[in-house]
Every structure is written in C-alpha cells, then in structure tokens.
CSV table of C-alpha atoms in Angstrom, one decimal:
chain,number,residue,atom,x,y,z
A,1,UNK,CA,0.3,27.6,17.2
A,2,UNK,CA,1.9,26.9,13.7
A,3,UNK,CA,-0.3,23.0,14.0
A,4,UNK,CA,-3.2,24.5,14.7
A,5,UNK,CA,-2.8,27.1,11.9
A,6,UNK,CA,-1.6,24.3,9.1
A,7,UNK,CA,-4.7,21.9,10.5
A,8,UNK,CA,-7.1,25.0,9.7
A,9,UNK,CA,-5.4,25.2,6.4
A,10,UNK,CA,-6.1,21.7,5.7
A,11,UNK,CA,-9.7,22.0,6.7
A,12,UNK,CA,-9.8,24.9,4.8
A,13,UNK,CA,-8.9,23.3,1.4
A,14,UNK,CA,-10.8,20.0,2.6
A,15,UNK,CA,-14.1,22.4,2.7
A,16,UNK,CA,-13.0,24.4,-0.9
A,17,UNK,CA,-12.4,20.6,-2.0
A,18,UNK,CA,-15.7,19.6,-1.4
A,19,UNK,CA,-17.7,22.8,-2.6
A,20,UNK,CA,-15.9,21.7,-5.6
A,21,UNK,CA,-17.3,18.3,-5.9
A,22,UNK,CA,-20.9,19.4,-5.4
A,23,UNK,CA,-20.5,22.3,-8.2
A,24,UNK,CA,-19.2,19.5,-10.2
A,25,UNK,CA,-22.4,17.3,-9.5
A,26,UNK,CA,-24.3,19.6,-9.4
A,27,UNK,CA,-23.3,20.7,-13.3
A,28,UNK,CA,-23.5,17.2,-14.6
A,29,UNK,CA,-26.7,16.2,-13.0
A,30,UNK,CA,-28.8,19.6,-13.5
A,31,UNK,CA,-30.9,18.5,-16.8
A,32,UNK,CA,-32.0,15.7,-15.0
A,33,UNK,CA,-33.1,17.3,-11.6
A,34,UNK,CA,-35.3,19.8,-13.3
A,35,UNK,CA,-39.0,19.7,-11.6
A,36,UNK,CA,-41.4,18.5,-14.0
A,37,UNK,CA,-45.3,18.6,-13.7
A,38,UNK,CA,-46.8,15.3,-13.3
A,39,UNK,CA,-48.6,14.3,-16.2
A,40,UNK,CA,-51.5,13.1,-14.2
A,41,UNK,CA,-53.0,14.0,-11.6
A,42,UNK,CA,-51.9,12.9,-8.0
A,43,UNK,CA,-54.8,11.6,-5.8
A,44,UNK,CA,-54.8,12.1,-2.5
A,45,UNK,CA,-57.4,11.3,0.3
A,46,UNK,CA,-57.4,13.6,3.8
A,47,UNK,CA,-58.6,10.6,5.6
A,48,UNK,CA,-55.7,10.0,7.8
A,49,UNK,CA,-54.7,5.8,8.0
A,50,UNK,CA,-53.9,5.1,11.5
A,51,UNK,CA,-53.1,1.4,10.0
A,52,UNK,CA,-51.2,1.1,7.1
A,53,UNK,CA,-50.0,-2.1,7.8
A,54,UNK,CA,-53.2,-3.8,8.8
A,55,UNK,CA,-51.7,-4.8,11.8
A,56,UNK,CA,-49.1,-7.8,10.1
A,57,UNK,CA,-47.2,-7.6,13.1
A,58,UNK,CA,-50.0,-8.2,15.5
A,59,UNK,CA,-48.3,-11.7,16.7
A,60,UNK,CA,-45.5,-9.5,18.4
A,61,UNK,CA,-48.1,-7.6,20.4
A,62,UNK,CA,-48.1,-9.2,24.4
A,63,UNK,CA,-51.5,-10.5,25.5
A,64,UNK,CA,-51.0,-8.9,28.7
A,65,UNK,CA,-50.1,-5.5,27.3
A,66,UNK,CA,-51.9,-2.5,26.3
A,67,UNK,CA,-53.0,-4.5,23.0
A,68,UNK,CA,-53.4,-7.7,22.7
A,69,UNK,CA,-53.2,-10.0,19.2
A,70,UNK,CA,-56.5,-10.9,19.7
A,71,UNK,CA,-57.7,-7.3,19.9
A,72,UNK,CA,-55.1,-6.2,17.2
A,73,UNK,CA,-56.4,-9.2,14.8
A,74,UNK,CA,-60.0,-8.6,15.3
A,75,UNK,CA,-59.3,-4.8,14.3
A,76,UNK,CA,-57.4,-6.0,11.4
A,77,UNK,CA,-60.8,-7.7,10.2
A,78,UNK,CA,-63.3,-4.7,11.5
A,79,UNK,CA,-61.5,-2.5,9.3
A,80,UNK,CA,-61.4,-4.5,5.9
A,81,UNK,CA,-64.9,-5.1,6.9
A,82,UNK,CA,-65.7,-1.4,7.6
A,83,UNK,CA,-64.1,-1.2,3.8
A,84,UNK,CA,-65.9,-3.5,2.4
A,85,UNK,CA,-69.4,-1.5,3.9
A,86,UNK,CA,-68.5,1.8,2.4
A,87,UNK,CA,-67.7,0.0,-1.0
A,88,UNK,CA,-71.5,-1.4,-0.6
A,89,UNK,CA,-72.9,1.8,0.4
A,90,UNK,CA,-71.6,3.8,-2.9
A,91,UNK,CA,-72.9,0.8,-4.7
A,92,UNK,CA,-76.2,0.9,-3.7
A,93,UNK,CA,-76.6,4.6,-3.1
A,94,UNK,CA,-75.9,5.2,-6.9
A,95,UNK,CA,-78.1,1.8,-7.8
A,96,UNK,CA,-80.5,2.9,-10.4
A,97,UNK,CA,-83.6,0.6,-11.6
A,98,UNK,CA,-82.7,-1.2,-14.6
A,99,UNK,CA,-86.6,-3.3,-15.4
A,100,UNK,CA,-87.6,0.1,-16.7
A,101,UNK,CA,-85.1,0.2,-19.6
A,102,UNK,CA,-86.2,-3.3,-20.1
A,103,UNK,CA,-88.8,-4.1,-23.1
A,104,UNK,CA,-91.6,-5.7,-22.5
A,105,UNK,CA,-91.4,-9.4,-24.2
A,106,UNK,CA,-93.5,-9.6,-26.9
A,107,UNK,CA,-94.1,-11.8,-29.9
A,108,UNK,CA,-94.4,-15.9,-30.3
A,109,UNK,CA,-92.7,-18.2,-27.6
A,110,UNK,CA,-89.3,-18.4,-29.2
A,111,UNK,CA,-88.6,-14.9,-29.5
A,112,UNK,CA,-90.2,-14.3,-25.8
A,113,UNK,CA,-88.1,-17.1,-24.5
A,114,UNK,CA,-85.0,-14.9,-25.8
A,115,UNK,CA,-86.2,-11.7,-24.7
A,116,UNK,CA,-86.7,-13.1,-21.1
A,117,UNK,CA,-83.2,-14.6,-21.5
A,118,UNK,CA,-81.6,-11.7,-22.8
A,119,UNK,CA,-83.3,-9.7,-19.6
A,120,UNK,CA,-82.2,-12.2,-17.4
A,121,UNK,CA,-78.1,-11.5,-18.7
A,122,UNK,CA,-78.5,-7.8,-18.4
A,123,UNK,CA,-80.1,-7.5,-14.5
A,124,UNK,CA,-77.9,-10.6,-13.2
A,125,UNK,CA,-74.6,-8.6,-12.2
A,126,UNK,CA,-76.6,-5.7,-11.1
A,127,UNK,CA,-78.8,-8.2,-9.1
A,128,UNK,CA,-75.6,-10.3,-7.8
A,129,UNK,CA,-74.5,-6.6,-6.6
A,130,UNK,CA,-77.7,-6.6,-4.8
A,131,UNK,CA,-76.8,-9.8,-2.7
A,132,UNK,CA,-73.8,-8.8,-2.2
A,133,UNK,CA,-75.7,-6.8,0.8
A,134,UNK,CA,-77.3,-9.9,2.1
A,135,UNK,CA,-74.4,-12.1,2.2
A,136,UNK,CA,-72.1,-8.7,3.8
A,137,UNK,CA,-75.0,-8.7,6.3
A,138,UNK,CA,-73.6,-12.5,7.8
A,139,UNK,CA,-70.2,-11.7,7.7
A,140,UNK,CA,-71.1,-8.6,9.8
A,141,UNK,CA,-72.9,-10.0,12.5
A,142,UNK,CA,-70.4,-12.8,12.9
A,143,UNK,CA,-67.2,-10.4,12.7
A,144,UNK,CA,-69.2,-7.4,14.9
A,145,UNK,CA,-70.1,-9.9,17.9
A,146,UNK,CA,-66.6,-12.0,17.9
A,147,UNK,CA,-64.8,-8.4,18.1
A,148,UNK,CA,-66.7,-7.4,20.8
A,149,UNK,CA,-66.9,-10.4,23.1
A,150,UNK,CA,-63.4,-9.2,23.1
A,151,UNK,CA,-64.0,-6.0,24.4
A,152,UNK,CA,-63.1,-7.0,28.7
A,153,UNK,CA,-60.0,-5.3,29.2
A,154,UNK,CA,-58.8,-1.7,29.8
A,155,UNK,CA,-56.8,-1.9,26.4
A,156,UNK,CA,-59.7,-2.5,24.1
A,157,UNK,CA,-60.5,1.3,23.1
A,158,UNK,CA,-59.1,0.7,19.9
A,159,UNK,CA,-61.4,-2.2,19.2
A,160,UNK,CA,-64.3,-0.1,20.6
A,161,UNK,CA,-63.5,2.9,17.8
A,162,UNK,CA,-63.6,0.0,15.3
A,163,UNK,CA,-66.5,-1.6,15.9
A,164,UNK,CA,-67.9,1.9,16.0
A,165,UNK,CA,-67.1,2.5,12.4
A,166,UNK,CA,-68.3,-1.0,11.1
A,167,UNK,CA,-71.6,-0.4,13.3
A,168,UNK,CA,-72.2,2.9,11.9
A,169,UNK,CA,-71.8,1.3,8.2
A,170,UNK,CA,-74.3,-1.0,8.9
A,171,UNK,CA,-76.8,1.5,10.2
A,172,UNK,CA,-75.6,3.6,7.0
A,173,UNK,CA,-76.6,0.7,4.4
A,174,UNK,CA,-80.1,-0.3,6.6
A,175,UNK,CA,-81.2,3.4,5.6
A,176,UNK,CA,-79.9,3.2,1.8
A,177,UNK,CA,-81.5,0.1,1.6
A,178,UNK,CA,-85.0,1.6,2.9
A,179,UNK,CA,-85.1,4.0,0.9
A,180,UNK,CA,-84.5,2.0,-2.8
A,181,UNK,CA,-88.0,0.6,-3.8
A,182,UNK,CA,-86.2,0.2,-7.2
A,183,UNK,CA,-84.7,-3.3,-5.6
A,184,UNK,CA,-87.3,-5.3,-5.2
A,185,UNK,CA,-88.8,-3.9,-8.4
A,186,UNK,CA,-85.6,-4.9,-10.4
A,187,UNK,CA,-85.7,-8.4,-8.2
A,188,UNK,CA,-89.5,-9.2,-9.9
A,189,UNK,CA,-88.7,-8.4,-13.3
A,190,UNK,CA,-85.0,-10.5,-12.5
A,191,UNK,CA,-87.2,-13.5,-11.2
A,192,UNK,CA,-89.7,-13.4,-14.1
A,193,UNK,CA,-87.4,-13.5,-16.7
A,194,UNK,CA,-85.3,-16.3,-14.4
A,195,UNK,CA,-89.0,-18.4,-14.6
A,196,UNK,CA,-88.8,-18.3,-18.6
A,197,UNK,CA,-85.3,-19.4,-19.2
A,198,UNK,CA,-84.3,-21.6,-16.1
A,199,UNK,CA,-83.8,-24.3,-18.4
A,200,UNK,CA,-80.9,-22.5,-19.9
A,201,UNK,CA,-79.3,-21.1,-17.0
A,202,UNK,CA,-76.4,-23.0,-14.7
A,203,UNK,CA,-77.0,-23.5,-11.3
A,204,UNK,CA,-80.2,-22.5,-11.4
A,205,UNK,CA,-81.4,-24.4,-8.1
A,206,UNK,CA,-78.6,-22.4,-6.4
A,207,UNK,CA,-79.8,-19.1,-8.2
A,208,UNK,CA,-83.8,-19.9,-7.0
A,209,UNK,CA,-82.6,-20.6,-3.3
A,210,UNK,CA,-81.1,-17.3,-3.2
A,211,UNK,CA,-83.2,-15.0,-5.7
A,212,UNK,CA,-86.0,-16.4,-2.6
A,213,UNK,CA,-83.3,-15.4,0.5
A,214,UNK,CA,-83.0,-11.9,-1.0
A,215,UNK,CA,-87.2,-11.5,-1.8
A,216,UNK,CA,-87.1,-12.0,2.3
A,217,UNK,CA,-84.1,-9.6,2.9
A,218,UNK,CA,-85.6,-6.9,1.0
A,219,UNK,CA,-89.2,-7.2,2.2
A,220,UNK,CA,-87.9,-6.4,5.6
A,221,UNK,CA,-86.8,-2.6,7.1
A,222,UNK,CA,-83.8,-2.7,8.3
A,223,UNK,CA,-82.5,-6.2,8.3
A,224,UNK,CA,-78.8,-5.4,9.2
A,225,UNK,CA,-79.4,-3.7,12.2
A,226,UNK,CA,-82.1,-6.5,13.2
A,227,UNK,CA,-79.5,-9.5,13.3
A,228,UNK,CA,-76.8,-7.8,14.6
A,229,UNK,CA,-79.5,-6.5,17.9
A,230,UNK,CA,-80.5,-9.8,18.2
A,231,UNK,CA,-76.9,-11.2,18.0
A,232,UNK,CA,-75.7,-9.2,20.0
A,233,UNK,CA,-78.0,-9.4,22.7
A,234,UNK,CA,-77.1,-13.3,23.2
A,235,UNK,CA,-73.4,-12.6,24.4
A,236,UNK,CA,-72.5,-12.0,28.0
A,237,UNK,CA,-71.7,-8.7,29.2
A,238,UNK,CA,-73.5,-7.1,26.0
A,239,UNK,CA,-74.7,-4.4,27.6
A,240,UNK,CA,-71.5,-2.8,29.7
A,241,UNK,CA,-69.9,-3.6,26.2
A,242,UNK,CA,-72.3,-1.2,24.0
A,243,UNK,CA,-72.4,1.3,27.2
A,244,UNK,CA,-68.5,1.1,27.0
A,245,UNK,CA,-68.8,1.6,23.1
A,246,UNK,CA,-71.2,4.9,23.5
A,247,UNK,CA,-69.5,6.9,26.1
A,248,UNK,CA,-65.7,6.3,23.8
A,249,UNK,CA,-68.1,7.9,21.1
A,250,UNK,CA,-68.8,11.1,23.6
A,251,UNK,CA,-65.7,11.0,24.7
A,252,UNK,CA,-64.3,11.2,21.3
A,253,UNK,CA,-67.0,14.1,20.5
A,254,UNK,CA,-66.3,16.1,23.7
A,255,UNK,CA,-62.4,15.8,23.7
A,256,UNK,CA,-62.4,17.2,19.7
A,257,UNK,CA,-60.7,13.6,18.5
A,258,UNK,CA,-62.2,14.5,15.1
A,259,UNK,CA,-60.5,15.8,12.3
A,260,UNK,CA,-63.0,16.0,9.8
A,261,UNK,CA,-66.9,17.0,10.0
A,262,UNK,CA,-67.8,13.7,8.4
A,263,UNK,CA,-65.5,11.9,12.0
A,264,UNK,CA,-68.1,14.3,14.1
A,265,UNK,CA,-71.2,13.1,12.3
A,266,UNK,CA,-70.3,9.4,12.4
A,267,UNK,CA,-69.4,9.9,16.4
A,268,UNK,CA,-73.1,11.1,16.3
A,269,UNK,CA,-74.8,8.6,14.5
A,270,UNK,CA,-73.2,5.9,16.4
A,271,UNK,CA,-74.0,7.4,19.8
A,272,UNK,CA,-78.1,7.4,18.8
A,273,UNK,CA,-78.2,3.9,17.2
A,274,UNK,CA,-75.9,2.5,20.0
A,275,UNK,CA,-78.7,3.6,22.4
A,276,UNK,CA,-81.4,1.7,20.1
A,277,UNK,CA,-78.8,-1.1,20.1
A,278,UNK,CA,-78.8,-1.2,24.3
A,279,UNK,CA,-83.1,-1.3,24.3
A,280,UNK,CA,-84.8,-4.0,24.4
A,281,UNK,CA,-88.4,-4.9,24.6
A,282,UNK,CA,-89.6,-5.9,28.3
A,283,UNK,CA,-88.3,-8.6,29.5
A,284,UNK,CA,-86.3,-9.5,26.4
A,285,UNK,CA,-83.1,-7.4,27.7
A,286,UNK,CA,-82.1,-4.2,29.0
A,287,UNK,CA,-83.8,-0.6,29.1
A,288,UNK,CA,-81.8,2.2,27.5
A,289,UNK,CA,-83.8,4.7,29.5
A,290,UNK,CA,-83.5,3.0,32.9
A,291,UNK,CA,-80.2,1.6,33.0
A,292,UNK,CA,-77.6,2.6,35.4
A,293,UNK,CA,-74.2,2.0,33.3
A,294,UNK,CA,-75.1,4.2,30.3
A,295,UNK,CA,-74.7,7.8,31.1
A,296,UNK,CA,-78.0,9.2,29.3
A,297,UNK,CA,-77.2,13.1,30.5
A,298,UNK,CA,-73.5,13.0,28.6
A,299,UNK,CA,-75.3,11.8,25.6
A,300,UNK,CA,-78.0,14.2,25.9
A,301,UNK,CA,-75.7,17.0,26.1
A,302,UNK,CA,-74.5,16.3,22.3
A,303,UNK,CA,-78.0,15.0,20.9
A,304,UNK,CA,-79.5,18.7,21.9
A,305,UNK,CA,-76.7,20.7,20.0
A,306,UNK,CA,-76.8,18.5,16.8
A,307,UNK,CA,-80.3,16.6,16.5
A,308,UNK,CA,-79.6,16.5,12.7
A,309,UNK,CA,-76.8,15.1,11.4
A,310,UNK,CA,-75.8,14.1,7.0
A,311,UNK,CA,-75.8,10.6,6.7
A,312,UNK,CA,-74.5,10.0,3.4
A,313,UNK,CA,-74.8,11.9,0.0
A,314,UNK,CA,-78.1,14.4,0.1
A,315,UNK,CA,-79.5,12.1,3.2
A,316,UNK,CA,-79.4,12.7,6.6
A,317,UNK,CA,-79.9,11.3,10.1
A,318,UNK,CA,-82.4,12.7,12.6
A,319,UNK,CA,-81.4,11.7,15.9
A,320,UNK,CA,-84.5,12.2,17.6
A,321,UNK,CA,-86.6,9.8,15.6
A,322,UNK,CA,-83.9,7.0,15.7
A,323,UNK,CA,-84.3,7.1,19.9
A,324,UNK,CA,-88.2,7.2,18.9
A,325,UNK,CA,-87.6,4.0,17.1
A,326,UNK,CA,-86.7,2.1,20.6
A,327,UNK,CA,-88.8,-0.3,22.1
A,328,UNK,CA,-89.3,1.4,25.6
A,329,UNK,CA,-89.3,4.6,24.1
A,330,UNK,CA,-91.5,7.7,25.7
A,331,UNK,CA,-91.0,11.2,25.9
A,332,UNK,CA,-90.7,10.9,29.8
A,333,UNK,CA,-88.2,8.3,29.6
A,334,UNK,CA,-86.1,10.3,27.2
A,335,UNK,CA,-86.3,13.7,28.6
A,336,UNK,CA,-82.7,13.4,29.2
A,337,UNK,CA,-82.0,13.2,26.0
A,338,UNK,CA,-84.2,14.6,24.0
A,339,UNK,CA,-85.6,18.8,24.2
A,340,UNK,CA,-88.5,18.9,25.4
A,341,UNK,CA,-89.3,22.7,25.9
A,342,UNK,CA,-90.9,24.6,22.8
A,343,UNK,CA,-88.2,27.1,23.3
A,344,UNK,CA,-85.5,24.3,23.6
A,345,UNK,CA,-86.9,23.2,19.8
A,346,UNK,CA,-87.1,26.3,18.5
A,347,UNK,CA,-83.3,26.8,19.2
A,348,UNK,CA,-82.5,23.7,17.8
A,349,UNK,CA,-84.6,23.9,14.7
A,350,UNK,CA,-82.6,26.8,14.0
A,351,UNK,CA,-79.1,25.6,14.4
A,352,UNK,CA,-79.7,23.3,11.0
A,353,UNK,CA,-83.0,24.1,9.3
A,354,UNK,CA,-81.8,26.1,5.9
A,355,UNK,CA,-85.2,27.5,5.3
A,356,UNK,CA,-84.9,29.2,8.9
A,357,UNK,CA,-81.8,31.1,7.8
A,358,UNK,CA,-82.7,31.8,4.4
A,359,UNK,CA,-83.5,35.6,5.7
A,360,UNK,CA,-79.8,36.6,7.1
A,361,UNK,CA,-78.6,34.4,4.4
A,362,UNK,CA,-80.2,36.9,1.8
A,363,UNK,CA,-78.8,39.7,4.0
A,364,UNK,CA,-75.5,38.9,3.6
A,365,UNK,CA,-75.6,38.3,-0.3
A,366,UNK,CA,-77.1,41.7,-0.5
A,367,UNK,CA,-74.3,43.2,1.5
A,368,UNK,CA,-71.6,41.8,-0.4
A,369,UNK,CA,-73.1,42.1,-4.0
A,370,UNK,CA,-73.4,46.0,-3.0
A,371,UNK,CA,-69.9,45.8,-1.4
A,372,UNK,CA,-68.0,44.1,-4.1
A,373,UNK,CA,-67.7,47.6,-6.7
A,374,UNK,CA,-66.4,49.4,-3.6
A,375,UNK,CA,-63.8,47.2,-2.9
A,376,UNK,CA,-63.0,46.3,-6.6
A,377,UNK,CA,-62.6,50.1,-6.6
A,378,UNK,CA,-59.8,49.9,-4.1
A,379,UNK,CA,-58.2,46.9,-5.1
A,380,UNK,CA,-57.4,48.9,-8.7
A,381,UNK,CA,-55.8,52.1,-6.7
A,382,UNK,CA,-53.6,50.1,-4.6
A,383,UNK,CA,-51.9,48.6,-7.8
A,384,UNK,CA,-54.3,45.4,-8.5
A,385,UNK,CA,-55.6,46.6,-11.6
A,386,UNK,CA,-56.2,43.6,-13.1
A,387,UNK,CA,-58.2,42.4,-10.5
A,388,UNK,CA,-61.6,43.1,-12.0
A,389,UNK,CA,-60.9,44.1,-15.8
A,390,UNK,CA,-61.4,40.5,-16.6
C-alpha cells in the first residue's frame, strides 16, 4: 500500500511538473501565436481533386489489378488534357473582336505598309490564341481514342469518368466556337494585313500554311466533335466502349455521385452527345436508336426530367435538339427518349422555362415585401433592435 501511495505521489508531481512546463511555454511563446488575419485573401475552389498527385506512382499499380498503369497513365493525360479544354473554353468564351478597333489603312504606300504591319502585331497573339483550338483539336482525338481503346476490362470506370470530362469539353468548345462569328472576322482582317507586310514577317511560309488550316477549321460547325466521331468510329469495340461510357454517366446521375449542380449538368451533356457519338449514317456504323447494348429507356428517364441543361456562362444545352442532330434521327425512333405527348411537353417546359414561372415568382415577392415590416416589427420586440434601424 505505502508503494502504491509514493508511486501516485510521484505521478502526481510528474503531472504538476509538466502543467508547469506548458504554462511556462505557453508564457514565452504567446506574442507569437496570436491569430492574425491574412493579409490577402485565401482562394479556395469547391471542386474536390480526386488526383493530386497526377497519378506519379502509376508504375506501382499491377496490370492485373483493379487499375492498371496503362489505365492510370492514360487518366494522367485525359485530365491535363481536360485542363487544358477548360483553359481554351474561358479563352474563347470571353474572345472579343479586335478588326473593329482597328483603323482602316489609309494614306500613300509607306504609311499603309506600316499600318497593315502594325495591325498585323496587334491581332497575332489573339489570332495564335485562336489556333491554339485547332492544334488542341489533334491532341484530343489522338489522346481521347488511345484512352479508350483501353477501356476492355472491369477496372476501367475511372478511365470511362475521364474520358467523359475531356468529351464533354470538347462538345463545350464545338458550341463556343459556333457561336463567335467575330473569328473568322478577326482571321480576314489578320490575313489582309499578313498579305501587305509578309515581306517583313519571320516564318511567314509557316504562318500562311496555317493562317489557311485555321480559314478551314473555322468555316466548318463543329469540327471537334467531327474528328473525334470519325476517329472513333475506326477502333474495334467502339461501340460497347461509348455504350459502356453512357450508362457510367446514368449511373453516376441516378446513384447522386454529384456534388455540385455543374457535375449533374456535365453527366447530362455527356449522356446526349455520347448518343450522337454512337449514330452513324447507314451503313457507315451503328444506330443509336436500334442498338441492343445501349439502354435507350435509362437514358430517357433523365433526358425527360432535365431536357435543358447550362452549358457554360449565359449558354445552355438543349438536349433534345442535340439527339435531333443524329443521323438516323426520327421522332419514332426516339420516342424512348424524347416526350412526345403535348402534356408530357407542357410539364417539361415548365420545370426550366423562367418566363413560365414568372407569375408565382411575382407571388412570392409580393408576399415577402408585405411580410418583411411585420417581421422587422418582431425582430425589434424580441431584443434585435438594430435589426432594421440601419
């Protein structure tokens, strides 16, 4: 008993010992652990990175596992890829013309020949930018159709979300492109000048060659998505590989794998222009609306509740009229996924038109402007006086 008791003494004066120390450390060290603001501010995204290391240790992965190095090194390259898109897309979705702030060139042929010169300085990063898209559209195609001749094995779900992502980018920057007339506009005006002052210009062979490429990409609606359809279409097992890639997307949708709205609307897009990816003309490849492996009633299911989906900035994505833009497209052949009641529209219409709420929308402003004296009212007796003095 008298051990015990000196042992709990000695822990006792161990314990007092060390509450000592900390006070002590705490004392000396107090002006510097004082919390200060930051002195700028702290950015931080909500997109959560489910790859922070860009897969560097893909070479430990076992082929015969549940992801291979191959699979882990072509995801590795969809997603700088899919970073590289997005970069484009902000670039050209904020592209504004620049020929239009450009004087006209005026005057005898020396000061012309320095005007057209000066014009051609001022357009050429903005019209590099530009090409950026064309040569991004190769690098696609090639990376998008190596990835998914990959796609064999049980384990390739990951690469399947991927390519998702990099395919929806592309679709994304087909329908920025479309809708920028200011491009080509900026490319005549970059071309002129280019005519005038090619003399004084390096590499200007190399700078004709591809000011010509890019007339061609830009003439033509959606160029992106062209190549990579008919790339895609000359790999075996193409089609159980894009039927494989559309159902992960419903089953992403169905089993609430999003986080954000802007993961749902992706998951959307991707499902539509996956099903335009799948049809091909007759006899060139297979039928969306007649094949067997894609599951046309699961996708039909999620097409009828959102037909309308943002697409990037103030655009948006109508569904419906991307399945109208396949080649074997009718309204028989896509009554499974499509509405095709009036009442069945008329429900729809409503679950995203504005203009069709814009009566209960009124409704409610009305009830809460002739709400809001009441309850300031009450917020001052129950002690919140403050509340609407201001």
């Amino acid at each position: 008993g008298g051990s015990r008791q000196s042992g709990s003494f000695g822990l006792m004066a161990a314990a007092i010992s060390t509450n000592e120390q900390l006070a002590s450390l705490q004392r000396d060290f107090a002006p510097h652990l004082e919390l200060q603001p930051p002195t700028e501010r702290v950015a931080c995204s909500l997109r959560p990175r489910a790859n922070p290391t860009n897969y560097s240790d893909r070479k430990a992965f076992d082929p015969t596992g549940v992801l291979s190095a191959d699979e882990a090194t072509g995801m590795a390259e969809l997603e700088a890829l899919e970073a590289r898109g997005l970069e484009l897309c902000s670039a050209l979705y904020t592209y504004r013309s620049i020929a239009r702030a450009l004087p006209t060139a005026g005057g005898d042929d020396e000061n012309k020949r320095a005007m057209y010169l000066t014009s051609f300085e001022v357009l050429h990063p903005h019209v590099q930018r530009v090409k950026e898209l064309m040569y991004y559209k190769d690098d696609a195609v090639a990376k998008f159709c190596a990835s998914l001749a990959l796609c064999t094995g049980p384990g390739s779900d990951g690469l399947l979300l991927a390519l998702s992502r990099v395919f929806d980018v592309v679709a994304v920057l087909d329908s920025i492109k479309d809708t920028k007339a200011c491009l080509s506009n900026d490319l005549s005006v970059y071309k002129r000048a280019f005519a005038h002052c090619r003399a004084d210009v390096t590499n200007a062979d190399a700078i004709f060659n591809s000011n010509n490429a890019l007339q061609l990409f830009l003439a033509e609606k959606g160029p992106l998505l062209s190549a990579l359809k008919a790339a895609v279409h000359r790999l075996p097992g193409a089609e159980e590989s894009i039927c494989a890639m559309a159902h992960l997307c419903a089953e992403a949708l169905e089993g609430g794998w999003c986080l954000l709205p802007a993961e749902r609307h992706r998951m959307l897009r991707a499902c539509a222009c996956l099903v335009w990816l799948l049809d091909c003309p007759a006899g060139g490849g297979p039928n969306a609306f007649l094949s067997r492996k894609l599951r046309r009633d699961r996708l039909g299911r999620l097409f009828k509740v959102s037909p309308v989906v943002p697409l990037y900035g103030d655009m948006h994505a109508n569904l419906p009229l991307i399945l109208r833009r396949c080649p074997n497209f009718s309204p028989a052949a896509a009554a499974e996924l499509l509405p095709h009641s009036r009442r069945e529209l008329e429900s729809l219409t409503g679950s995203y038109d504005v203009v069709a709420a814009a009566g209960s929308l009124r409704s409610l402003v009305v009830d809460y402007t002739m709400s809001l004296p009441t309850l300031l009212l009450r917020a001052e007796a129950l002690g919140g006086g403050g509340v609407g003095r201001d």
